[in-house]
């Protein structure tokens, strides 16, 4: 699930082709009336300079009140989250156990569960993924003797963490590629500067939740090892990758020296993350967690909701991934037939996970208004907020993220909703 507080920088990357035509994707090939596409951005995500508290409140009310959505989590109330936690907690842990104190009890049980799932000797719970990756990359820098981290310029630490790797941990980042995909083995092998750690975000969210093929991924890891670099996976959404790779989680995670996973995104937990890796490295990461202020007194609500996500949501993720392909294709069909849509882009095609991007040649405010008014008037929220994107005026993007509610949508229902959205987006503005 996308974090509604993440302020994504959408100004680099995809851009309209000459003459105001279709967007260029990662390979540089234009895709005009591309096959597949819906779009939901973060529920309260950026929607342009006119965004304010009143507009945000209106969006949240519209999306939370919709009777049909593609995912859960829009505008959930405190009462609803408390009731959900009370309903699931007893099924995942002995509630007569003492509450955790500085990481024991249910938190330790969660750490052991994730370490086993990912195939690592140890794992440590962190309140945020940002802190988990700080600890991981700092620990590896000390072991390799090289503070340089090779990663993608659209990776989470570069876009969403306000320069924390350098400001807090004294690390320096380099970019083996600027293409909207993960680096190739050749790019890693021939990069002109030594680095101690290669960090790969799987999937790479801001490039469209994209993944390499399994053979490409293994080749990239091998290339890093040839350079005596360690490999760390930013696996915030690693849970979603098993369908694309055709491998179980432990085999995917086993390519890396360490892996971070999140609980509130794909699995719908309250918060929190786990860093998994070798025992000595995780022990050092726990020390950094304390130094960074992350050794919280009690975290049982987050741990219980994470365990519930592992039990209830994780087994269903392959269904969401498969349905994302149907949803994307249906929206693309609707946009292809819509008279007011000159071109659009769904990326990637087909989606690699349960999440993907949609691009349209309209202002973000126009598209967000179309999504909000559709939810208010019809009770259907197909898309969420839109963001300016592509570095070109009048081009906008939204993210689509599927959850359990999406499984009730047929292809025809998706097409009908997308057609109505297109009518609202391309029609006359208010008062016309």
Tab-separated table of C-alpha atoms in Angstrom:
chain	number	residue	atom	x	y	z
A	1	UNK	CA	0.000	0.000	0.000
A	2	UNK	CA	1.481	3.366	-0.931
A	3	UNK	CA	2.435	5.690	1.920
A	4	UNK	CA	0.183	8.743	1.740
A	5	UNK	CA	2.872	10.829	3.436
A	6	UNK	CA	5.568	10.075	0.889
A	7	UNK	CA	6.174	13.158	-1.237
A	8	UNK	CA	7.260	11.571	-4.495
A	9	UNK	CA	9.475	13.527	-6.861
A	10	UNK	CA	7.950	12.822	-10.255
A	11	UNK	CA	9.947	15.339	-12.233
A	12	UNK	CA	12.447	12.996	-13.897
A	13	UNK	CA	12.019	10.104	-16.267
A	14	UNK	CA	9.176	9.499	-18.659
A	15	UNK	CA	8.511	12.379	-21.015
A	16	UNK	CA	6.268	12.985	-23.987
A	17	UNK	CA	7.727	12.153	-27.332
A	18	UNK	CA	8.236	14.955	-29.856
A	19	UNK	CA	5.044	16.576	-30.953
A	20	UNK	CA	3.154	15.834	-27.742
A	21	UNK	CA	2.856	12.145	-28.513
A	22	UNK	CA	3.071	9.121	-26.250
A	23	UNK	CA	5.407	8.649	-23.327
A	24	UNK	CA	8.656	6.812	-23.658
A	25	UNK	CA	9.118	3.867	-21.366
A	26	UNK	CA	12.274	2.361	-19.892
A	27	UNK	CA	13.407	0.927	-23.201
A	28	UNK	CA	12.812	4.217	-24.980
A	29	UNK	CA	10.040	2.702	-27.089
A	30	UNK	CA	6.960	4.862	-27.371
A	31	UNK	CA	3.661	3.369	-26.301
A	32	UNK	CA	0.693	5.474	-27.324
A	33	UNK	CA	-2.519	3.621	-26.746
A	34	UNK	CA	-0.722	1.154	-24.532
A	35	UNK	CA	-2.432	-2.019	-23.424
A	36	UNK	CA	-3.257	-1.972	-19.687
A	37	UNK	CA	-3.779	0.724	-17.124
A	38	UNK	CA	-5.581	2.068	-14.129
A	39	UNK	CA	-4.257	4.381	-11.488
A	40	UNK	CA	-4.517	5.047	-7.796
A	41	UNK	CA	-1.889	7.195	-6.201
A	42	UNK	CA	-1.460	7.606	-2.481
A	43	UNK	CA	-4.860	8.477	-0.961
A	44	UNK	CA	-3.627	11.849	0.211
A	45	UNK	CA	-0.691	12.071	-2.139
A	46	UNK	CA	0.532	15.156	-3.956
A	47	UNK	CA	-1.858	16.642	-6.476
A	48	UNK	CA	-0.131	19.880	-7.420
A	49	UNK	CA	0.468	23.327	-5.952
A	50	UNK	CA	-3.225	23.971	-5.294
A	51	UNK	CA	-3.285	21.110	-2.806
A	52	UNK	CA	-4.364	22.127	0.722
A	53	UNK	CA	-5.868	20.640	3.845
A	54	UNK	CA	-9.447	21.095	2.659
A	55	UNK	CA	-8.762	19.397	-0.665
A	56	UNK	CA	-6.983	16.556	1.097
A	57	UNK	CA	-9.905	16.093	3.490
A	58	UNK	CA	-12.328	16.051	0.581
A	59	UNK	CA	-10.273	13.400	-1.224
A	60	UNK	CA	-10.046	11.188	1.824
A	61	UNK	CA	-13.781	11.459	2.459
A	62	UNK	CA	-14.608	10.690	-1.169
A	63	UNK	CA	-12.332	7.675	-1.451
A	64	UNK	CA	-13.154	6.312	2.015
A	65	UNK	CA	-16.880	6.633	1.309
A	66	UNK	CA	-16.775	4.879	-2.052
A	67	UNK	CA	-18.629	1.586	-2.227
A	68	UNK	CA	-16.261	0.135	-4.846
A	69	UNK	CA	-12.480	0.479	-4.673
A	70	UNK	CA	-9.478	-1.508	-5.849
A	71	UNK	CA	-7.843	-1.645	-2.458
A	72	UNK	CA	-8.382	-1.256	1.258
A	73	UNK	CA	-6.923	1.422	3.487
A	74	UNK	CA	-8.352	4.682	2.159
A	75	UNK	CA	-9.474	6.788	5.085
A	76	UNK	CA	-9.574	3.978	7.648
A	77	UNK	CA	-10.668	5.262	11.046
A	78	UNK	CA	-8.951	4.601	14.362
A	79	UNK	CA	-12.011	2.622	15.465
A	80	UNK	CA	-11.809	0.399	12.383
A	81	UNK	CA	-8.104	-0.305	12.841
A	82	UNK	CA	-8.588	-1.076	16.529
A	83	UNK	CA	-11.429	-3.462	15.741
A	84	UNK	CA	-9.351	-5.180	13.068
A	85	UNK	CA	-6.434	-5.617	15.443
A	86	UNK	CA	-8.703	-7.031	18.137
A	87	UNK	CA	-10.216	-9.444	15.612
A	88	UNK	CA	-6.915	-10.812	14.297
A	89	UNK	CA	-4.546	-10.595	17.282
A	90	UNK	CA	-5.710	-13.738	19.072
A	91	UNK	CA	-5.213	-15.818	15.929
A	92	UNK	CA	-1.532	-14.890	15.544
A	93	UNK	CA	-0.134	-14.769	19.094
A	94	UNK	CA	-0.922	-15.866	22.644
A	95	UNK	CA	-2.525	-12.787	24.161
A	96	UNK	CA	-1.802	-14.072	27.662
A	97	UNK	CA	1.873	-13.569	26.887
A	98	UNK	CA	3.399	-10.487	28.498
A	99	UNK	CA	3.638	-7.391	26.355
A	100	UNK	CA	6.984	-6.835	24.702
A	101	UNK	CA	9.698	-4.815	26.406
A	102	UNK	CA	12.430	-3.476	24.136
A	103	UNK	CA	11.940	-6.127	21.501
A	104	UNK	CA	11.124	-9.373	23.286
A	105	UNK	CA	7.826	-11.286	23.291
A	106	UNK	CA	5.682	-10.800	20.203
A	107	UNK	CA	8.334	-8.631	18.517
A	108	UNK	CA	10.918	-11.395	18.848
A	109	UNK	CA	8.352	-13.886	17.527
A	110	UNK	CA	7.821	-11.698	14.456
A	111	UNK	CA	11.578	-11.416	13.891
A	112	UNK	CA	11.953	-15.203	14.016
A	113	UNK	CA	9.015	-15.684	11.650
A	114	UNK	CA	10.451	-13.330	9.030
A	115	UNK	CA	13.981	-14.701	9.340
A	116	UNK	CA	12.587	-18.158	8.569
A	117	UNK	CA	10.438	-16.915	5.682
A	118	UNK	CA	13.388	-15.154	4.061
A	119	UNK	CA	15.924	-17.875	4.852
A	120	UNK	CA	18.292	-15.828	7.047
A	121	UNK	CA	19.833	-16.660	10.422
A	122	UNK	CA	18.512	-13.543	12.160
A	123	UNK	CA	16.245	-10.526	11.748
A	124	UNK	CA	15.584	-7.298	13.647
A	125	UNK	CA	12.366	-5.281	13.854
A	126	UNK	CA	12.601	-1.539	13.121
A	127	UNK	CA	9.930	1.139	13.486
A	128	UNK	CA	10.616	2.351	9.915
A	129	UNK	CA	12.226	1.055	6.757
A	130	UNK	CA	14.287	4.221	6.469
A	131	UNK	CA	15.975	3.390	9.761
A	132	UNK	CA	16.378	-0.287	8.860
A	133	UNK	CA	18.228	0.570	5.668
A	134	UNK	CA	20.384	3.164	7.436
A	135	UNK	CA	21.490	0.454	9.840
A	136	UNK	CA	22.039	-2.126	7.104
A	137	UNK	CA	24.032	0.053	4.736
A	138	UNK	CA	26.099	1.575	7.545
A	139	UNK	CA	26.922	-1.890	8.869
A	140	UNK	CA	27.997	-3.108	5.439
A	141	UNK	CA	30.128	0.000	4.900
A	142	UNK	CA	32.059	-0.836	8.054
A	143	UNK	CA	32.588	-4.427	6.951
A	144	UNK	CA	33.642	-3.636	3.392
A	145	UNK	CA	35.653	-0.548	4.279
A	146	UNK	CA	33.864	1.333	1.489
A	147	UNK	CA	31.138	3.904	2.308
A	148	UNK	CA	29.908	4.097	-1.309
A	149	UNK	CA	26.464	2.601	-2.037
A	150	UNK	CA	25.487	1.911	-5.644
A	151	UNK	CA	21.740	2.272	-6.184
A	152	UNK	CA	19.185	3.649	-8.604
A	153	UNK	CA	18.507	7.417	-8.572
A	154	UNK	CA	14.790	6.604	-8.155
A	155	UNK	CA	15.435	4.282	-5.199
A	156	UNK	CA	13.697	5.133	-1.941
A	157	UNK	CA	16.764	6.563	-0.126
A	158	UNK	CA	17.396	8.956	-3.007
A	159	UNK	CA	13.807	10.191	-3.423
A	160	UNK	CA	11.986	9.828	-0.113
A	161	UNK	CA	14.519	10.077	2.731
A	162	UNK	CA	15.829	13.677	2.516
A	163	UNK	CA	19.444	12.612	1.970
A	164	UNK	CA	19.586	10.547	5.161
A	165	UNK	CA	22.296	8.169	3.927
A	166	UNK	CA	24.812	10.993	3.685
A	167	UNK	CA	23.425	13.342	6.348
A	168	UNK	CA	22.992	10.723	9.065
A	169	UNK	CA	25.264	7.825	8.162
A	170	UNK	CA	28.079	9.461	6.227
A	171	UNK	CA	27.568	7.311	3.152
A	172	UNK	CA	27.865	8.359	-0.478
A	173	UNK	CA	25.694	7.117	-3.316
A	174	UNK	CA	26.467	6.440	-6.971
A	175	UNK	CA	24.190	5.401	-9.844
A	176	UNK	CA	25.192	2.596	-12.231
A	177	UNK	CA	22.237	3.565	-14.454
A	178	UNK	CA	19.711	6.354	-14.853
A	179	UNK	CA	17.357	4.290	-17.014
A	180	UNK	CA	13.919	3.572	-15.553
A	181	UNK	CA	14.889	0.018	-14.669
A	182	UNK	CA	17.348	-1.675	-12.362
A	183	UNK	CA	20.971	-1.772	-13.562
A	184	UNK	CA	22.166	-4.544	-15.843
A	185	UNK	CA	25.021	-6.873	-14.985
A	186	UNK	CA	27.212	-5.115	-17.535
A	187	UNK	CA	26.469	-1.705	-16.027
A	188	UNK	CA	27.390	-2.989	-12.572
A	189	UNK	CA	30.496	-4.810	-13.816
A	190	UNK	CA	31.879	-1.856	-15.768
A	191	UNK	CA	30.889	1.010	-13.463
A	192	UNK	CA	33.910	3.261	-13.157
A	193	UNK	CA	34.035	3.703	-9.380
A	194	UNK	CA	34.447	1.177	-6.559
A	195	UNK	CA	31.472	0.664	-4.254
A	196	UNK	CA	31.043	-1.426	-1.153
A	197	UNK	CA	27.330	-2.227	-1.423
A	198	UNK	CA	24.903	-2.635	-4.303
A	199	UNK	CA	21.354	-1.839	-3.182
A	200	UNK	CA	18.511	-3.086	-5.374
A	201	UNK	CA	14.915	-1.983	-4.736
A	202	UNK	CA	12.579	-4.851	-5.650
A	203	UNK	CA	10.280	-3.721	-7.166
A	204	UNK	CA	11.556	-0.251	-8.081
A	205	UNK	CA	8.488	1.763	-7.105
A	206	UNK	CA	9.143	5.149	-8.663
A	207	UNK	CA	10.014	3.624	-12.022
A	208	UNK	CA	6.634	1.855	-12.097
A	209	UNK	CA	7.065	-1.039	-9.635
A	210	UNK	CA	9.361	-2.683	-12.183
A	211	UNK	CA	11.374	-5.870	-11.761
A	212	UNK	CA	14.129	-7.497	-13.802
A	213	UNK	CA	13.796	-11.067	-14.993
A	214	UNK	CA	15.145	-13.773	-12.702
A	215	UNK	CA	18.138	-14.340	-14.962
A	216	UNK	CA	18.842	-10.596	-15.067
A	217	UNK	CA	18.647	-10.357	-11.284
A	218	UNK	CA	21.004	-13.256	-10.679
A	219	UNK	CA	23.451	-11.848	-13.238
A	220	UNK	CA	23.433	-8.433	-11.510
A	221	UNK	CA	24.116	-10.043	-8.138
A	222	UNK	CA	26.954	-12.090	-9.626
A	223	UNK	CA	28.439	-8.940	-11.184
A	224	UNK	CA	28.420	-7.176	-7.822
A	225	UNK	CA	30.121	-10.120	-6.164
A	226	UNK	CA	32.792	-10.094	-8.854
A	227	UNK	CA	33.608	-6.603	-7.602
A	228	UNK	CA	33.720	-7.805	-3.970
A	229	UNK	CA	30.600	-5.779	-3.166
A	230	UNK	CA	27.829	-6.981	-0.900
A	231	UNK	CA	24.211	-6.923	-2.082
A	232	UNK	CA	21.324	-5.475	-0.093
A	233	UNK	CA	17.694	-5.730	-1.216
A	234	UNK	CA	15.278	-2.927	-0.456
A	235	UNK	CA	12.384	-5.354	-0.335
A	236	UNK	CA	9.670	-3.059	1.019
A	237	UNK	CA	7.352	-4.814	-1.430
A	238	UNK	CA	9.391	-8.000	-1.897
A	239	UNK	CA	6.310	-9.963	-0.857
A	240	UNK	CA	4.730	-9.127	-4.240
A	241	UNK	CA	7.572	-10.447	-6.404
A	242	UNK	CA	7.127	-14.211	-6.217
A	243	UNK	CA	4.728	-14.406	-9.177
A	244	UNK	CA	7.025	-12.442	-11.503
A	245	UNK	CA	10.156	-14.345	-10.510
A	246	UNK	CA	8.444	-17.721	-10.209
A	247	UNK	CA	10.434	-18.394	-7.057
A	248	UNK	CA	9.600	-18.619	-3.323
A	249	UNK	CA	10.534	-15.764	-1.021
A	250	UNK	CA	13.524	-17.491	0.544
A	251	UNK	CA	15.079	-18.154	-2.859
A	252	UNK	CA	14.630	-14.531	-3.961
A	253	UNK	CA	15.927	-13.122	-0.675
A	254	UNK	CA	18.749	-15.657	-0.661
A	255	UNK	CA	20.453	-13.876	-3.559
A	256	UNK	CA	21.252	-10.947	-1.252
A	257	UNK	CA	23.460	-10.540	1.802
A	258	UNK	CA	20.669	-8.689	3.620
A	259	UNK	CA	17.037	-7.794	2.968
A	260	UNK	CA	14.636	-5.236	4.395
A	261	UNK	CA	10.884	-5.847	4.196
A	262	UNK	CA	7.959	-3.618	5.150
A	263	UNK	CA	4.682	-4.584	6.781
A	264	UNK	CA	2.379	-1.646	6.108
A	265	UNK	CA	2.650	-1.582	2.316
A	266	UNK	CA	1.777	-4.930	0.715
A	267	UNK	CA	0.615	-6.607	3.938
A	268	UNK	CA	-1.542	-3.815	5.380
A	269	UNK	CA	0.143	-3.722	8.788
A	270	UNK	CA	0.095	-0.714	11.074
A	271	UNK	CA	3.785	0.118	10.646
A	272	UNK	CA	7.245	-1.325	10.976
A	273	UNK	CA	9.874	-3.215	9.057
A	274	UNK	CA	12.353	-6.046	9.498
A	275	UNK	CA	15.990	-6.264	8.458
A	276	UNK	CA	17.160	-9.840	7.870
A	277	UNK	CA	20.732	-11.018	7.371
A	278	UNK	CA	23.724	-12.784	8.960
A	279	UNK	CA	23.704	-12.936	12.745
A	280	UNK	CA	26.707	-10.675	13.346
A	281	UNK	CA	25.469	-8.046	10.903
A	282	UNK	CA	21.960	-8.017	12.418
A	283	UNK	CA	23.477	-7.707	15.896
A	284	UNK	CA	25.361	-4.613	14.766
A	285	UNK	CA	22.195	-3.280	13.120
A	286	UNK	CA	20.428	-3.601	16.466
A	287	UNK	CA	23.106	-1.381	17.997
A	288	UNK	CA	22.573	1.200	15.264
A	289	UNK	CA	18.824	0.929	15.814
A	290	UNK	CA	19.384	1.945	19.431
A	291	UNK	CA	21.691	4.800	18.435
A	292	UNK	CA	19.171	6.057	15.889
A	293	UNK	CA	16.436	6.065	18.557
A	294	UNK	CA	14.529	3.072	17.221
A	295	UNK	CA	14.696	0.713	20.222
A	296	UNK	CA	11.142	1.435	21.330
A	297	UNK	CA	9.800	0.318	24.685
A	298	UNK	CA	6.726	-1.474	23.304
A	299	UNK	CA	5.629	-2.234	19.745
A	300	UNK	CA	3.129	-5.042	20.157
A	301	UNK	CA	0.302	-3.446	18.096
A	302	UNK	CA	2.567	-3.121	15.052
A	303	UNK	CA	4.005	-6.609	15.570
A	304	UNK	CA	0.561	-8.203	15.938
A	305	UNK	CA	-0.723	-6.513	12.779
A	306	UNK	CA	2.409	-7.616	10.901
A	307	UNK	CA	1.862	-11.229	11.944
A	308	UNK	CA	-1.767	-10.947	10.830
A	309	UNK	CA	-0.592	-9.667	7.447
A	310	UNK	CA	1.777	-12.604	7.074
A	311	UNK	CA	-1.056	-15.029	7.885
A	312	UNK	CA	-3.965	-13.413	6.042
A	313	UNK	CA	-2.615	-11.250	3.219
A	314	UNK	CA	0.674	-12.817	2.124
A	315	UNK	CA	-0.951	-16.020	0.780
A	316	UNK	CA	-3.351	-13.914	-1.335
A	317	UNK	CA	-0.789	-11.623	-2.973
A	318	UNK	CA	-0.394	-13.845	-6.070
A	319	UNK	CA	-4.142	-13.423	-6.674
A	320	UNK	CA	-3.770	-9.637	-6.549
A	321	UNK	CA	-0.840	-9.749	-8.970
A	322	UNK	CA	-2.791	-11.872	-11.447
A	323	UNK	CA	-5.836	-9.613	-11.157
A	324	UNK	CA	-3.711	-6.505	-11.696
A	325	UNK	CA	-3.061	-7.728	-15.229
A	326	UNK	CA	-6.794	-8.039	-15.889
A	327	UNK	CA	-7.499	-4.612	-14.384
A	328	UNK	CA	-4.700	-2.946	-16.328
A	329	UNK	CA	-5.775	-4.496	-19.605
A	330	UNK	CA	-9.402	-3.520	-19.075
A	331	UNK	CA	-8.547	0.106	-18.345
A	332	UNK	CA	-6.305	0.252	-21.373
A	333	UNK	CA	-9.172	-0.989	-23.532
A	334	UNK	CA	-11.433	1.702	-22.109
A	335	UNK	CA	-8.879	4.474	-22.645
A	336	UNK	CA	-8.190	3.275	-26.186
A	337	UNK	CA	-11.876	3.660	-27.034
A	338	UNK	CA	-12.442	6.899	-25.088
A	339	UNK	CA	-12.765	9.828	-27.549
A	340	UNK	CA	-11.296	12.390	-25.144
A	341	UNK	CA	-8.050	10.540	-24.425
A	342	UNK	CA	-5.424	11.419	-27.066
A	343	UNK	CA	-2.867	8.978	-25.641
A	344	UNK	CA	-2.027	7.231	-22.409
A	345	UNK	CA	0.614	5.018	-20.889
A	346	UNK	CA	0.298	2.046	-18.576
A	347	UNK	CA	3.588	1.000	-17.091
A	348	UNK	CA	4.781	-1.689	-16.994
A	349	UNK	CA	2.841	-3.764	-19.482
A	350	UNK	CA	1.775	-6.162	-18.065
A	351	UNK	CA	2.259	-5.183	-14.411
A	352	UNK	CA	5.105	-6.988	-12.678
A	353	UNK	CA	3.366	-6.866	-9.290
A	354	UNK	CA	-0.051	-5.841	-7.953
A	355	UNK	CA	0.924	-2.189	-8.483
A	356	UNK	CA	1.627	-0.112	-11.578
A	357	UNK	CA	1.480	3.405	-13.023
A	358	UNK	CA	-0.879	5.188	-15.401
A	359	UNK	CA	0.113	8.323	-17.324
A	360	UNK	CA	-2.251	10.773	-19.070
A	361	UNK	CA	-1.749	14.111	-20.914
A	362	UNK	CA	-3.805	16.243	-18.506
A	363	UNK	CA	-3.030	18.449	-15.524
A	364	UNK	CA	-2.890	16.617	-12.205
A	365	UNK	CA	-5.611	18.828	-10.708
A	366	UNK	CA	-7.969	17.931	-13.559
A	367	UNK	CA	-7.424	14.197	-13.148
A	368	UNK	CA	-7.647	14.283	-9.364
A	369	UNK	CA	-10.912	16.199	-9.603
A	370	UNK	CA	-12.241	13.591	-12.038
A	371	UNK	CA	-11.327	10.801	-9.603
A	372	UNK	CA	-12.813	12.581	-6.590
A	373	UNK	CA	-16.040	13.595	-8.313
A	374	UNK	CA	-16.494	10.073	-9.682
A	375	UNK	CA	-16.170	8.664	-6.161
A	376	UNK	CA	-18.574	11.262	-4.768
A	377	UNK	CA	-21.191	10.944	-7.519
A	378	UNK	CA	-21.080	7.226	-8.285
A	379	UNK	CA	-19.464	5.596	-5.245
A	380	UNK	CA	-16.722	4.161	-7.447
A	381	UNK	CA	-13.059	4.988	-6.780
A	382	UNK	CA	-11.001	3.547	-9.593
A	383	UNK	CA	-8.148	6.062	-9.307
A	384	UNK	CA	-6.795	8.144	-6.460
A	385	UNK	CA	-4.827	11.388	-6.532
A	386	UNK	CA	-2.667	12.234	-9.544
A	387	UNK	CA	0.773	13.880	-9.556
A	388	UNK	CA	2.554	16.071	-12.110
A	389	UNK	CA	5.044	13.838	-13.880
A	390	UNK	CA	7.491	13.372	-16.679
A	391	UNK	CA	9.094	16.792	-16.485
A	392	UNK	CA	6.649	18.034	-19.114
A	393	UNK	CA	3.707	20.423	-18.592
A	394	UNK	CA	0.316	18.802	-18.725
A	395	UNK	CA	1.482	15.221	-18.135
A	396	UNK	CA	0.397	13.440	-14.962
A	397	UNK	CA	0.757	10.052	-13.297
A	398	UNK	CA	-1.036	7.971	-10.709
A	399	UNK	CA	-0.290	4.660	-9.032
A	400	UNK	CA	-2.672	1.729	-8.950
A	401	UNK	CA	-2.430	-0.645	-6.001
A	402	UNK	CA	-4.701	-3.679	-5.778
A	403	UNK	CA	-5.981	-5.321	-2.625
A	404	UNK	CA	-8.759	-7.720	-1.699
A	405	UNK	CA	-11.599	-5.445	-2.931
A	406	UNK	CA	-10.164	-5.537	-6.448
A	407	UNK	CA	-10.918	-9.244	-6.798
A	408	UNK	CA	-14.643	-8.475	-7.000
A	409	UNK	CA	-14.196	-6.304	-10.113
A	410	UNK	CA	-14.838	-7.883	-13.502
A	411	UNK	CA	-13.113	-6.654	-16.639
A	412	UNK	CA	-16.378	-5.087	-17.837
A	413	UNK	CA	-16.838	-3.204	-14.556
A	414	UNK	CA	-13.297	-1.862	-14.756
A	415	UNK	CA	-13.867	-0.729	-18.355
A	416	UNK	CA	-17.124	0.983	-17.390
A	417	UNK	CA	-15.454	2.843	-14.512
A	418	UNK	CA	-12.460	3.828	-16.652
A	419	UNK	CA	-14.745	5.082	-19.420
A	420	UNK	CA	-16.625	7.266	-16.934
A	421	UNK	CA	-13.359	8.584	-15.536
A	422	UNK	CA	-12.151	9.448	-19.051
A	423	UNK	CA	-15.407	11.318	-19.726
A	424	UNK	CA	-14.955	13.402	-16.592
A	425	UNK	CA	-11.251	14.037	-17.257
A	426	UNK	CA	-11.746	15.147	-20.860
A	427	UNK	CA	-15.039	16.984	-20.378
A	428	UNK	CA	-15.635	20.683	-19.664
A	429	UNK	CA	-14.471	22.020	-16.341
A	430	UNK	CA	-16.746	23.265	-13.559
A	431	UNK	CA	-19.012	26.114	-14.643
A	432	UNK	CA	-18.422	25.520	-18.355
